[in-house]
Amino acid sequence: MTDSEKIRSLPQVGQLGLSSIGPRRRPGRGIGEKRITKQVLSRLETAFKDIRQIQEFLVKEGHLIINESGSMKASQAHMNLNLLLELLEDYLWIMNCAISRHGGIPKLV
């Protein structure tokens, strides 16, 4: 079948009728996108809360746990814990920015 024969066999626009052509949706935020945004925000807030609890525990108890361990490498462990706490604080700020970017209320001010 040649191209010209294929074109002839296609129905004409008038034969299709207007009822077969449905309304066109315009671009915009749909319900699905809002739901996904809420899910992402919920996950971010949950992760933020969990990491914040870990950070608070390590600030209060971390050095005591290292001291009670009696390890010969306690001085290095204290420096590692301090570095970990700094990194956790930086990560919490990053998550705080992500939460506010997705329309949530920032936790850190």
PDB file of C-alpha atoms in Angstrom:
ATOM      1  CA  MET A   1       0.000   0.000   0.000  1.00  0.00           C
ATOM      2  CA  THR A   2       1.508   3.349  -1.003  1.00  0.00           C
ATOM      3  CA  ASP A   3       1.381   6.562   0.945  1.00  0.00           C
ATOM      4  CA  SER A   4      -1.302   8.042  -1.263  1.00  0.00           C
ATOM      5  CA  GLU A   5      -3.502   4.960  -0.763  1.00  0.00           C
ATOM      6  CA  LYS A   6      -3.032   5.184   3.025  1.00  0.00           C
ATOM      7  CA  ILE A   7      -4.080   8.835   3.011  1.00  0.00           C
ATOM      8  CA  ARG A   8      -7.210   8.027   0.984  1.00  0.00           C
ATOM      9  CA  SER A   9      -8.191   5.253   3.390  1.00  0.00           C
ATOM     10  CA  LEU A  10      -8.041   7.530   6.461  1.00  0.00           C
ATOM     11  CA  PRO A  11     -11.420   8.948   7.509  1.00  0.00           C
ATOM     12  CA  GLN A  12     -11.999  12.609   6.858  1.00  0.00           C
ATOM     13  CA  VAL A  13     -12.360  15.035   9.743  1.00  0.00           C
ATOM     14  CA  GLY A  14     -16.028  15.566   8.958  1.00  0.00           C
ATOM     15  CA  GLN A  15     -16.679  11.828   9.219  1.00  0.00           C
ATOM     16  CA  LEU A  16     -15.200  11.611  12.717  1.00  0.00           C
ATOM     17  CA  GLY A  17     -17.644  14.033  14.267  1.00  0.00           C
ATOM     18  CA  LEU A  18     -16.974  16.480  17.068  1.00  0.00           C
ATOM     19  CA  SER A  19     -18.148  14.145  19.821  1.00  0.00           C
ATOM     20  CA  SER A  20     -15.069  11.934  19.466  1.00  0.00           C
ATOM     21  CA  ILE A  21     -12.734  14.831  20.239  1.00  0.00           C
ATOM     22  CA  GLY A  22     -12.754  15.428  23.978  1.00  0.00           C
ATOM     23  CA  PRO A  23     -11.902  18.585  25.897  1.00  0.00           C
ATOM     24  CA  ARG A  24      -8.225  19.355  26.160  1.00  0.00           C
ATOM     25  CA  ARG A  25      -6.653  19.782  29.576  1.00  0.00           C
ATOM     26  CA  ARG A  26      -4.488  22.783  30.018  1.00  0.00           C
ATOM     27  CA  PRO A  27      -1.118  22.486  31.777  1.00  0.00           C
ATOM     28  CA  GLY A  28      -1.177  23.135  35.479  1.00  0.00           C
ATOM     29  CA  ARG A  29      -0.991  21.520  38.851  1.00  0.00           C
ATOM     30  CA  GLY A  30      -3.276  18.557  39.025  1.00  0.00           C
ATOM     31  CA  ILE A  31      -4.506  16.616  42.020  1.00  0.00           C
ATOM     32  CA  GLY A  32      -1.796  14.009  41.497  1.00  0.00           C
ATOM     33  CA  GLU A  33       0.977  16.575  41.710  1.00  0.00           C
ATOM     34  CA  LYS A  34      -0.447  18.064  44.914  1.00  0.00           C
ATOM     35  CA  ARG A  35      -0.689  14.592  46.457  1.00  0.00           C
ATOM     36  CA  ILE A  36       2.906  13.799  45.524  1.00  0.00           C
ATOM     37  CA  THR A  37       4.073  17.118  46.981  1.00  0.00           C
ATOM     38  CA  LYS A  38       2.277  16.334  50.249  1.00  0.00           C
ATOM     39  CA  GLN A  39       3.843  12.862  50.366  1.00  0.00           C
ATOM     40  CA  VAL A  40       7.337  14.272  49.787  1.00  0.00           C
ATOM     41  CA  LEU A  41       6.769  16.909  52.448  1.00  0.00           C
ATOM     42  CA  SER A  42       5.530  14.284  54.898  1.00  0.00           C
ATOM     43  CA  ARG A  43       8.595  12.092  54.280  1.00  0.00           C
ATOM     44  CA  LEU A  44      10.949  15.051  54.678  1.00  0.00           C
ATOM     45  CA  GLU A  45       9.338  16.106  57.947  1.00  0.00           C
ATOM     46  CA  THR A  46       9.474  12.545  59.313  1.00  0.00           C
ATOM     47  CA  ALA A  47      13.133  12.145  58.354  1.00  0.00           C
ATOM     48  CA  PHE A  48      13.922  15.570  59.819  1.00  0.00           C
ATOM     49  CA  LYS A  49      12.276  14.670  63.108  1.00  0.00           C
ATOM     50  CA  ASP A  50      14.130  11.342  63.329  1.00  0.00           C
ATOM     51  CA  ILE A  51      17.538  12.851  62.545  1.00  0.00           C
ATOM     52  CA  ARG A  52      16.878  15.658  65.015  1.00  0.00           C
ATOM     53  CA  GLN A  53      16.182  13.094  67.759  1.00  0.00           C
ATOM     54  CA  ILE A  54      19.407  11.239  66.936  1.00  0.00           C
ATOM     55  CA  GLN A  55      21.375  14.476  67.024  1.00  0.00           C
ATOM     56  CA  GLU A  56      19.893  15.492  70.389  1.00  0.00           C
ATOM     57  CA  PHE A  57      20.655  12.059  71.848  1.00  0.00           C
ATOM     58  CA  LEU A  58      24.256  12.151  70.641  1.00  0.00           C
ATOM     59  CA  VAL A  59      24.759  15.657  72.011  1.00  0.00           C
ATOM     60  CA  LYS A  60      23.495  14.582  75.448  1.00  0.00           C
ATOM     61  CA  GLU A  61      24.817  11.032  75.702  1.00  0.00           C
ATOM     62  CA  GLY A  62      27.454  10.525  72.992  1.00  0.00           C
ATOM     63  CA  HIS A  63      30.514  11.621  74.957  1.00  0.00           C
ATOM     64  CA  LEU A  64      29.377   9.717  78.052  1.00  0.00           C
ATOM     65  CA  ILE A  65      29.019   6.522  76.022  1.00  0.00           C
ATOM     66  CA  ILE A  66      32.546   6.972  74.628  1.00  0.00           C
ATOM     67  CA  ASN A  67      33.958   7.592  78.119  1.00  0.00           C
ATOM     68  CA  GLU A  68      32.242   4.513  79.551  1.00  0.00           C
ATOM     69  CA  SER A  69      33.553   2.310  76.742  1.00  0.00           C
ATOM     70  CA  GLY A  70      37.101   2.507  78.112  1.00  0.00           C
ATOM     71  CA  SER A  71      38.530   2.342  74.605  1.00  0.00           C
ATOM     72  CA  MET A  72      42.133   3.242  73.932  1.00  0.00           C
ATOM     73  CA  LYS A  73      40.923   5.255  70.952  1.00  0.00           C
ATOM     74  CA  ALA A  74      38.539   7.422  72.966  1.00  0.00           C
ATOM     75  CA  SER A  75      40.198  10.711  71.975  1.00  0.00           C
ATOM     76  CA  GLN A  76      39.725   9.924  68.272  1.00  0.00           C
ATOM     77  CA  ALA A  77      36.150   8.808  68.968  1.00  0.00           C
ATOM     78  CA  HIS A  78      35.403  12.167  70.622  1.00  0.00           C
ATOM     79  CA  MET A  79      36.743  14.017  67.575  1.00  0.00           C
ATOM     80  CA  ASN A  80      34.721  11.756  65.258  1.00  0.00           C
ATOM     81  CA  LEU A  81      31.578  12.370  67.316  1.00  0.00           C
ATOM     82  CA  ASN A  82      32.099  16.129  67.134  1.00  0.00           C
ATOM     83  CA  LEU A  83      32.517  15.897  63.349  1.00  0.00           C
ATOM     84  CA  LEU A  84      29.396  13.725  63.086  1.00  0.00           C
ATOM     85  CA  LEU A  85      27.386  16.264  65.088  1.00  0.00           C
ATOM     86  CA  GLU A  86      28.544  19.089  62.809  1.00  0.00           C
ATOM     87  CA  LEU A  87      27.610  17.093  59.711  1.00  0.00           C
ATOM     88  CA  LEU A  88      24.194  16.226  61.171  1.00  0.00           C
ATOM     89  CA  GLU A  89      23.544  19.897  61.876  1.00  0.00           C
ATOM     90  CA  ASP A  90      24.502  20.815  58.301  1.00  0.00           C
ATOM     91  CA  TYR A  91      22.241  18.072  56.952  1.00  0.00           C
ATOM     92  CA  LEU A  92      19.346  19.270  59.111  1.00  0.00           C
ATOM     93  CA  TRP A  93      19.720  22.747  57.592  1.00  0.00           C
ATOM     94  CA  ILE A  94      19.632  21.234  54.105  1.00  0.00           C
ATOM     95  CA  MET A  95      16.487  19.278  54.967  1.00  0.00           C
ATOM     96  CA  ASN A  96      15.001  22.425  56.505  1.00  0.00           C
ATOM     97  CA  CYS A  97      15.482  24.236  53.184  1.00  0.00           C
ATOM     98  CA  ALA A  98      13.917  21.321  51.282  1.00  0.00           C
ATOM     99  CA  ILE A  99      10.899  21.348  53.602  1.00  0.00           C
ATOM    100  CA  SER A 100      10.332  25.065  53.104  1.00  0.00           C
ATOM    101  CA  ARG A 101      10.832  24.690  49.336  1.00  0.00           C
ATOM    102  CA  HIS A 102       8.001  22.147  49.197  1.00  0.00           C
ATOM    103  CA  GLY A 103       5.647  24.462  51.072  1.00  0.00           C
ATOM    104  CA  GLY A 104       6.208  23.226  54.619  1.00  0.00           C
ATOM    105  CA  ILE A 105       6.983  25.216  57.722  1.00  0.00           C
ATOM    106  CA  PRO A 106      10.749  25.441  58.354  1.00  0.00           C
ATOM    107  CA  LYS A 107      11.772  23.841  61.640  1.00  0.00           C
ATOM    108  CA  LEU A 108      15.065  25.679  62.149  1.00  0.00           C
ATOM    109  CA  VAL A 109      15.166  29.471  62.328  1.00  0.00           C
TER     110      VAL A 109
END
